mmCIF file of C-alpha atoms in Angstrom:
data_model
loop_
_atom_site.group_PDB
_atom_site.id
_atom_site.type_symbol
_atom_site.label_atom_id
_atom_site.label_comp_id
_atom_site.label_asym_id
_atom_site.label_seq_id
_atom_site.Cartn_x
_atom_site.Cartn_y
_atom_site.Cartn_z
ATOM 1 C CA GLU A 1 0.061 0.169 -0.093
ATOM 2 C CA VAL A 2 1.201 3.479 -0.770
ATOM 3 C CA GLU A 3 0.731 6.501 1.525
ATOM 4 C CA GLY A 4 0.553 9.789 0.469
ATOM 5 C CA GLY A 5 -0.222 8.888 -3.172
ATOM 6 C CA GLU A 6 -0.007 6.202 -5.644
ATOM 7 C CA GLN A 7 3.479 5.023 -6.615
ATOM 8 C CA GLY A 8 4.097 5.996 -10.291
ATOM 9 C CA GLU A 9 6.663 4.531 -12.529
ATOM 10 C CA GLY A 10 10.252 5.895 -11.951
ATOM 11 C CA GLY A 11 8.972 7.969 -8.949
ATOM 12 C CA VAL A 12 9.485 8.076 -5.288
ATOM 13 C CA GLY A 13 6.818 7.099 -2.617
ATOM 14 C CA SER A 14 6.463 6.070 0.920
ATOM 15 C CA LEU A 15 5.968 2.338 1.571
ATOM 16 C CA ALA A 16 4.287 1.320 4.651
ATOM 17 C CA THR A 17 5.899 -1.698 6.317
ATOM 18 C CA ALA A 18 4.484 -4.129 8.602
ATOM 19 C CA GLU A 19 5.966 -2.523 11.926
ATOM 20 C CA GLY A 20 3.830 0.593 11.039
ATOM 21 C CA PHE A 21 6.466 2.947 9.805
ATOM 22 C CA SER A 22 7.166 4.207 6.272
ATOM 23 C CA VAL A 23 10.491 4.200 4.220
ATOM 24 C CA GLY A 24 11.254 5.802 0.856
ATOM 25 C CA ARG A 25 11.746 4.007 -2.445
ATOM 26 C CA ALA A 26 13.704 5.520 -5.402
ATOM 27 C CA GLY A 27 12.987 4.889 -9.024
ATOM 28 C CA ASP A 28 15.453 3.162 -11.184
ATOM 29 C CA ASP A 29 16.309 6.379 -13.128
ATOM 30 C CA ALA A 30 16.854 8.420 -10.012
ATOM 31 C CA ARG A 31 20.356 10.045 -9.712
ATOM 32 C CA PRO A 32 22.239 9.951 -6.524
ATOM 33 C CA LEU A 33 22.679 13.257 -4.898
ATOM 34 C CA VAL A 34 26.321 14.739 -5.492
ATOM 35 C CA SER A 35 26.435 17.494 -3.117
ATOM 36 C CA VAL A 36 24.205 19.478 -0.855
ATOM 37 C CA LYS A 37 24.533 23.166 -0.268
ATOM 38 C CA THR A 38 23.757 24.156 3.400
ATOM 39 C CA THR A 39 23.394 27.743 3.011
ATOM 40 C CA GLY A 40 23.679 29.442 6.324
ATOM 41 C CA VAL A 41 24.377 26.233 8.208
ATOM 42 C CA GLU A 42 27.701 25.737 9.705
ATOM 43 C CA SER A 43 29.264 23.541 12.417
ATOM 44 C CA PRO A 44 28.620 24.510 16.065
ATOM 45 C CA ALA A 45 32.350 24.945 16.723
ATOM 46 C CA ARG A 46 32.662 27.544 13.894
ATOM 47 C CA SER A 47 29.385 29.271 15.098
ATOM 48 C CA ILE A 48 30.750 29.684 18.516
ATOM 49 C CA LEU A 49 34.147 30.867 17.203
ATOM 50 C CA ALA A 50 32.340 33.388 14.761
ATOM 51 C CA GLY A 51 30.236 34.647 17.727
ATOM 52 C CA SER A 52 33.159 35.073 20.052
ATOM 53 C CA GLN A 53 35.062 37.170 17.313
ATOM 54 C CA ALA A 54 32.019 39.442 16.435
ATOM 55 C CA ALA A 55 31.216 39.849 20.076
ATOM 56 C CA SER A 56 33.447 42.717 20.668
ATOM 57 C CA PRO A 57 34.678 44.386 17.313
ATOM 58 C CA GLY A 58 35.356 47.747 19.146
ATOM 59 C CA LYS A 59 37.565 46.002 21.703
ATOM 60 C CA LYS A 60 36.270 46.255 25.147
ATOM 61 C CA ALA A 61 38.419 46.016 28.360
ATOM 62 C CA GLY A 62 40.344 42.969 28.561
ATOM 63 C CA GLY A 63 39.174 41.804 25.005
ATOM 64 C CA LYS A 64 41.383 40.788 22.157
ATOM 65 C CA ALA A 65 42.167 42.479 18.850
ATOM 66 C CA TYR A 66 40.661 39.929 16.342
ATOM 67 C CA LYS A 67 42.083 39.747 12.877
ATOM 68 C CA GLY A 68 40.647 42.779 10.727
ATOM 69 C CA ALA A 69 39.755 44.821 13.653
ATOM 70 C CA VAL A 70 40.542 48.467 13.394
ATOM 71 C CA VAL A 71 43.643 49.437 15.432
ATOM 72 C CA PRO A 72 43.475 52.991 16.700
ATOM 73 C CA ASP A 73 46.448 55.333 16.779
ATOM 74 C CA LYS A 74 48.563 54.514 20.044
ATOM 75 C CA ALA A 75 48.372 58.293 21.061
ATOM 76 C CA GLN A 76 44.701 58.306 20.760
ATOM 77 C CA ALA A 77 44.233 54.702 22.498
ATOM 78 C CA PHE A 78 46.101 56.520 25.518
ATOM 79 C CA GLU A 79 43.687 59.232 25.720
ATOM 80 C CA GLU A 80 40.772 56.493 25.719
ATOM 81 C CA TYR A 81 42.711 54.491 28.275
ATOM 82 C CA LYS A 82 43.042 57.556 30.748
ATOM 83 C CA GLU A 83 39.167 57.995 30.509
ATOM 84 C CA THR A 84 38.183 54.241 30.983
ATOM 85 C CA GLU A 85 40.464 51.550 32.377
ATOM 86 C CA GLY A 86 43.294 53.879 33.388
ATOM 87 C CA ALA A 87 41.051 56.497 34.862
ATOM 88 C CA GLN A 88 42.259 55.944 38.429
ATOM 89 C CA LEU A 89 45.933 55.847 37.707
ATOM 90 C CA ALA A 90 45.483 58.917 35.488
ATOM 91 C CA GLY A 91 43.716 60.751 38.377
ATOM 92 C CA VAL A 92 46.570 59.895 40.912
ATOM 93 C CA LEU A 93 49.013 61.198 38.350
ATOM 94 C CA LYS A 94 47.006 64.447 37.935
ATOM 95 C CA GLU A 95 46.818 65.048 41.696
ATOM 96 C CA ASN A 96 50.614 64.534 42.106
ATOM 97 C CA GLN A 97 51.303 66.745 39.301
ATOM 98 C CA GLN A 98 49.023 69.441 40.643
ATOM 99 C CA ALA A 99 50.720 69.222 44.177
ATOM 100 C CA LEU A 100 54.070 69.488 42.560
ATOM 101 C CA LYS A 101 52.816 72.597 40.560
ATOM 102 C CA GLU A 102 51.770 74.316 43.664
ATOM 103 C CA LYS A 103 54.992 73.395 45.760
ATOM 104 C CA LYS A 104 57.205 74.668 42.984
ATOM 105 C CA LYS A 105 55.382 78.034 42.867
ATOM 106 C CA ALA A 106 55.571 78.339 46.510
ATOM 107 C CA GLN A 107 59.287 77.656 46.175
ATOM 108 C CA ARG A 108 59.828 80.312 43.517
ATOM 109 C CA ASP A 109 57.834 82.895 45.658
ATOM 110 C CA LEU A 110 59.758 82.006 48.777
ATOM 111 C CA ALA A 111 63.054 82.469 46.943
ATOM 112 C CA VAL A 112 61.907 85.897 45.557
ATOM 113 C CA ALA A 113 61.219 86.815 49.248
ATOM 114 C CA ILE A 114 64.579 85.497 50.356
ATOM 115 C CA ASN A 115 66.343 87.558 47.780
ATOM 116 C CA THR A 116 64.376 90.652 48.888
ATOM 117 C CA TYR A 117 65.104 90.320 52.491
ATOM 118 C CA LYS A 118 68.857 89.839 51.622
ATOM 119 C CA LYS A 119 68.865 93.103 49.717
ATOM 120 C CA GLU A 120 66.954 94.944 52.461
ATOM 121 C CA ILE A 121 69.431 93.425 54.893
ATOM 122 C CA ASP A 122 72.521 94.717 52.900
ATOM 123 C CA ALA A 123 70.788 98.076 52.428
ATOM 124 C CA LEU A 124 70.357 98.442 56.272
ATOM 125 C CA LYS A 125 73.894 97.475 56.772
ATOM 126 C CA ASP A 126 75.061 100.184 54.463
ATOM 127 C CA GLN A 127 72.739 102.862 56.042
ATOM 128 C CA LEU A 128 74.108 101.687 59.595
ATOM 129 C CA GLN A 129 77.645 101.819 58.579
ATOM 130 C CA SER A 130 77.027 105.398 56.947
ATOM 131 C CA ARG A 131 75.510 106.519 60.145
ATOM 132 C CA ARG A 132 78.229 105.407 62.368
ATOM 133 C CA GLU A 133 80.906 106.872 60.081
ATOM 134 C CA GLU A 134 79.163 110.380 60.425
ATOM 135 C CA GLN A 135 78.992 109.984 64.285
ATOM 136 C CA GLN A 136 82.761 109.413 64.468
ATOM 137 C CA ALA A 137 83.425 112.333 62.164
ATOM 138 C CA ASP A 138 81.425 114.685 64.184
ATOM 139 C CA THR A 139 82.490 113.841 67.724
ATOM 140 C CA THR A 140 85.802 113.098 69.330
ATOM 141 C CA GLY A 141 84.439 110.966 72.210
ATOM 142 C CA GLU A 142 82.809 107.553 72.239
ATOM 143 C CA PRO A 143 79.948 107.142 69.525
ATOM 144 C CA VAL A 144 76.508 107.309 70.917
ATOM 145 C CA VAL A 145 73.700 105.294 69.686
ATOM 146 C CA ASP A 146 70.828 107.638 68.901
ATOM 147 C CA GLU A 147 67.183 106.779 68.058
ATOM 148 C CA GLU A 148 67.673 106.686 64.323
ATOM 149 C CA GLU A 149 70.606 104.080 64.687
ATOM 150 C CA PHE A 150 68.658 102.130 67.138
ATOM 151 C CA ALA A 151 65.597 101.973 64.662
ATOM 152 C CA LEU A 152 68.051 100.766 61.848
ATOM 153 C CA VAL A 153 69.472 97.891 64.131
ATOM 154 C CA ARG A 154 66.138 96.761 65.129
ATOM 155 C CA THR A 155 64.803 96.484 61.391
ATOM 156 C CA MET A 156 67.895 94.693 60.414
ATOM 157 C CA LYS A 157 67.485 92.307 63.283
ATOM 158 C CA THR A 158 63.859 91.652 62.055
ATOM 159 C CA LYS A 159 64.938 91.189 58.608
ATOM 160 C CA LYS A 160 67.549 88.791 59.397
ATOM 161 C CA GLN A 161 65.116 86.617 61.426
ATOM 162 C CA ALA A 162 62.661 86.711 58.612
ATOM 163 C CA TYR A 163 65.515 85.503 56.156
ATOM 164 C CA ARG A 164 66.554 82.725 58.308
ATOM 165 C CA GLU A 165 62.996 81.409 58.652
ATOM 166 C CA ALA A 166 62.399 81.821 54.928
ATOM 167 C CA PHE A 167 65.674 79.941 54.098
ATOM 168 C CA ASP A 168 64.626 77.006 56.482
ATOM 169 C CA GLU A 169 61.062 77.034 54.938
ATOM 170 C CA LEU A 170 62.854 76.934 51.349
ATOM 171 C CA LYS A 171 64.921 73.994 52.368
ATOM 172 C CA VAL A 172 61.679 71.864 53.415
ATOM 173 C CA LEU A 173 59.994 73.141 50.110
ATOM 174 C CA LYS A 174 62.990 71.857 48.129
ATOM 175 C CA SER A 175 62.789 68.268 49.809
ATOM 176 C CA GLU A 176 59.052 68.319 49.052
ATOM 177 C CA VAL A 177 59.660 69.155 45.486
ATOM 178 C CA GLU A 178 62.071 66.478 45.195
ATOM 179 C CA TYR A 179 59.650 63.987 46.635
ATOM 180 C CA LEU A 180 56.647 65.111 44.559
ATOM 181 C CA THR A 181 58.854 64.976 41.363
ATOM 182 C CA LYS A 182 59.826 61.503 42.064
ATOM 183 C CA LEU A 183 56.166 60.427 42.868
ATOM 184 C CA SER A 184 54.921 62.014 39.733
ATOM 185 C CA GLU A 185 57.371 60.294 37.693
ATOM 186 C CA GLN A 186 56.652 57.031 39.354
ATOM 187 C CA SER A 187 52.776 57.611 38.770
ATOM 188 C CA ARG A 188 53.431 58.480 34.954
ATOM 189 C CA ALA A 189 55.725 55.393 34.791
ATOM 190 C CA LYS A 190 52.891 53.070 36.256
ATOM 191 C CA LEU A 191 50.253 54.489 34.091
ATOM 192 C CA VAL A 192 52.383 54.023 30.900
ATOM 193 C CA MET A 193 53.462 50.513 31.905
ATOM 194 C CA GLU A 194 49.668 49.580 32.586
ATOM 195 C CA TYR A 195 48.621 51.225 29.408
ATOM 196 C CA ASP A 196 51.207 49.336 27.562
ATOM 197 C CA THR A 197 49.982 46.001 28.996
ATOM 198 C CA TRP A 198 46.525 46.903 28.081
ATOM 199 C CA TYR A 199 47.264 48.030 24.609
ATOM 200 C CA ARG A 200 49.052 44.853 23.962
ATOM 201 C CA GLU A 201 46.138 42.695 25.174
ATOM 202 C CA VAL A 202 43.661 44.557 23.323
ATOM 203 C CA TYR A 203 45.103 45.394 20.039
ATOM 204 C CA GLU A 204 48.484 43.483 19.889
ATOM 205 C CA ASP A 205 47.882 39.753 20.348
ATOM 206 C CA GLU A 206 50.368 38.969 17.939
ATOM 207 C CA GLY A 207 53.264 39.834 20.185
ATOM 208 C CA ASP A 208 52.196 37.312 22.882
ATOM 209 C CA ILE A 209 51.569 34.840 20.001
ATOM 210 C CA GLY A 210 54.816 35.226 18.526
ATOM 211 C CA LYS A 211 56.499 34.538 21.839
ATOM 212 C CA ALA A 212 54.510 31.430 22.187
ATOM 213 C CA VAL A 213 55.351 30.350 18.696
ATOM 214 C CA GLN A 214 58.924 30.892 19.355
ATOM 215 C CA MET A 215 58.951 28.925 22.383
ATOM 216 C CA LEU A 216 57.123 26.201 20.659
ATOM 217 C CA GLY A 217 59.591 26.370 17.661
ATOM 218 C CA GLN A 218 62.614 26.122 20.195
ATOM 219 C CA SER A 219 61.138 23.008 21.988
ATOM 220 C CA SER A 220 60.493 21.296 18.391
ATOM 221 C CA VAL A 221 64.051 21.825 16.988
ATOM 222 C CA GLY A 222 65.640 18.369 16.421
ATOM 223 C CA GLY A 223 62.918 16.679 18.717
ATOM 224 C CA ASP A 224 60.498 17.007 21.463
ATOM 225 C CA ASP A 225 60.781 18.458 25.117
ATOM 226 C CA ASP A 226 61.710 14.889 26.269
ATOM 227 C CA GLY A 227 64.450 14.442 23.895
ATOM 228 C CA GLU A 228 62.441 12.094 21.689
ATOM 229 C CA VAL A 229 62.774 12.628 18.056
ATOM 230 C CA MET A 230 59.635 13.299 16.234
ATOM 231 C CA ASP A 231 58.450 11.480 13.033
ATOM 232 C CA ASP A 232 57.219 13.194 10.039
ATOM 233 C CA ALA A 233 53.507 13.236 11.180
ATOM 234 C CA GLU A 234 54.306 14.787 14.311
ATOM 235 C CA LYS A 235 56.592 17.340 12.856
ATOM 236 C CA PHE A 236 53.659 18.145 10.363
ATOM 237 C CA ASP A 237 51.224 18.628 13.294
ATOM 238 C CA ARG A 238 53.601 20.844 15.113
ATOM 239 C CA MET A 239 53.935 23.144 12.103
ATOM 240 C CA GLU A 240 50.231 23.082 11.525
ATOM 241 C CA VAL A 241 49.679 24.327 15.170
ATOM 242 C CA GLU A 242 52.390 26.975 14.574
ATOM 243 C CA ARG A 243 50.807 28.349 11.635
ATOM 244 C CA VAL A 244 47.314 28.382 13.135
ATOM 245 C CA MET A 245 48.589 30.280 16.178
ATOM 246 C CA THR A 246 50.349 32.815 14.047
ATOM 247 C CA GLU A 247 47.410 33.408 11.356
ATOM 248 C CA ASP A 248 44.236 32.891 13.352
ATOM 249 C CA PRO A 249 44.728 32.102 16.978
ATOM 250 C CA GLU A 250 41.075 32.076 17.870
ATOM 251 C CA SER A 251 40.420 29.215 15.453
ATOM 252 C CA LEU A 252 43.120 27.039 17.236
ATOM 253 C CA ALA A 253 40.365 25.208 19.365
ATOM 254 C CA TYR A 254 38.437 24.386 16.295
ATOM 255 C CA HIS A 255 41.385 23.110 14.386
ATOM 256 C CA ASN A 256 42.291 20.742 17.408
ATOM 257 C CA ALA A 257 38.698 19.437 17.544
ATOM 258 C CA ALA A 258 38.764 18.954 13.639
ATOM 259 C CA LYS A 259 41.923 17.141 13.935
ATOM 260 C CA ASN A 260 40.935 14.896 16.746
ATOM 261 C CA VAL A 261 37.579 14.012 14.805
ATOM 262 C CA PHE A 262 39.815 13.007 11.684
ATOM 263 C CA ARG A 263 41.898 10.939 13.994
ATOM 264 C CA LYS A 264 39.099 9.024 15.489
ATOM 265 C CA SER A 265 37.669 8.506 12.003
ATOM 266 C CA THR A 266 40.991 7.096 10.909
ATOM 267 C CA VAL A 267 41.438 4.661 13.747
ATOM 268 C CA GLY A 268 37.844 3.484 13.097
ATOM 269 C CA ALA A 269 38.730 2.818 9.475
ATOM 270 C CA HIS A 270 42.165 1.223 9.921
ATOM 271 C CA GLY A 271 41.817 -0.282 13.240
ATOM 272 C CA LYS A 272 45.185 1.307 14.203
ATOM 273 C CA THR A 273 45.979 3.998 16.796
ATOM 274 C CA LYS A 274 49.153 6.451 16.846
ATOM 275 C CA ARG A 275 51.358 6.097 19.989
ATOM 276 C CA VAL A 276 51.108 9.102 22.283
ATOM 277 C CA LYS A 277 54.188 10.175 23.841
ATOM 278 C CA GLY A 278 54.381 9.656 27.520
ATOM 279 C CA GLU A 279 51.751 6.789 27.546
ATOM 280 C CA ALA A 280 52.725 3.469 28.734
ATOM 281 C CA GLN A 281 53.322 1.018 25.874
ATOM 282 C CA PRO A 282 52.595 -2.757 26.042
ATOM 283 C CA PRO A 283 55.690 -5.002 26.296
ATOM 284 C CA GLN A 284 56.686 -6.752 23.026
ATOM 285 C CA VAL A 285 55.820 -10.374 22.887
#
């Protein structure tokens, strides 16, 4: 009995079996299906990989710079970093620089005041010396300190005291300026160091990948890490891993998964497995 319509010559229909389910039957002139295009359908691994790559094309914090992403100018990226991830470090640097600026201004103002005191003291000394010379010329006896000379001496004493205090304060300010200068330099160095790390992680993955490839290449020269010489298949696998890590590191997981699937299918077809380094081997009989 034919379900869903009568079976015509050379056609395809559904035949009901005794168990109650139906199977298809192809005609004699039906051609085998050579290829099927699955537009819009891809493997789950590739879908996950594509989704992770498209998730952050603008490069969020801690993200990765995938192949084809627009890499901004480093100076422009630095301004962006100071307003986002590096805002706290930039704020500390700004505070230290502001404090340094204020201390330097106080140091300059105090230096001007000290120089003024010095000039005033020198002028008072000259006045006092002239006054005493005049007294010696006018009198033959012992010089007498009059009210004007006493005022000059008192003023000069006050200026000298102010000069000494200002000079001591200037030494303290000098130490503070040196400290704040070093602190600002340390804050700037830390900001730049953290920015360089952030920039490499976000926009320059190739640098870290290059190091990994270099280390991998060094370990594969002439043999493996344990000193065992690799065969041609192992060398080819190692070269493939290095190539994928360099060209498209995000697809490394998919590459390994596909390779494992291929190995399993090969084992099933030929009944042989490849020896794994480090795995205990059965004794030879």
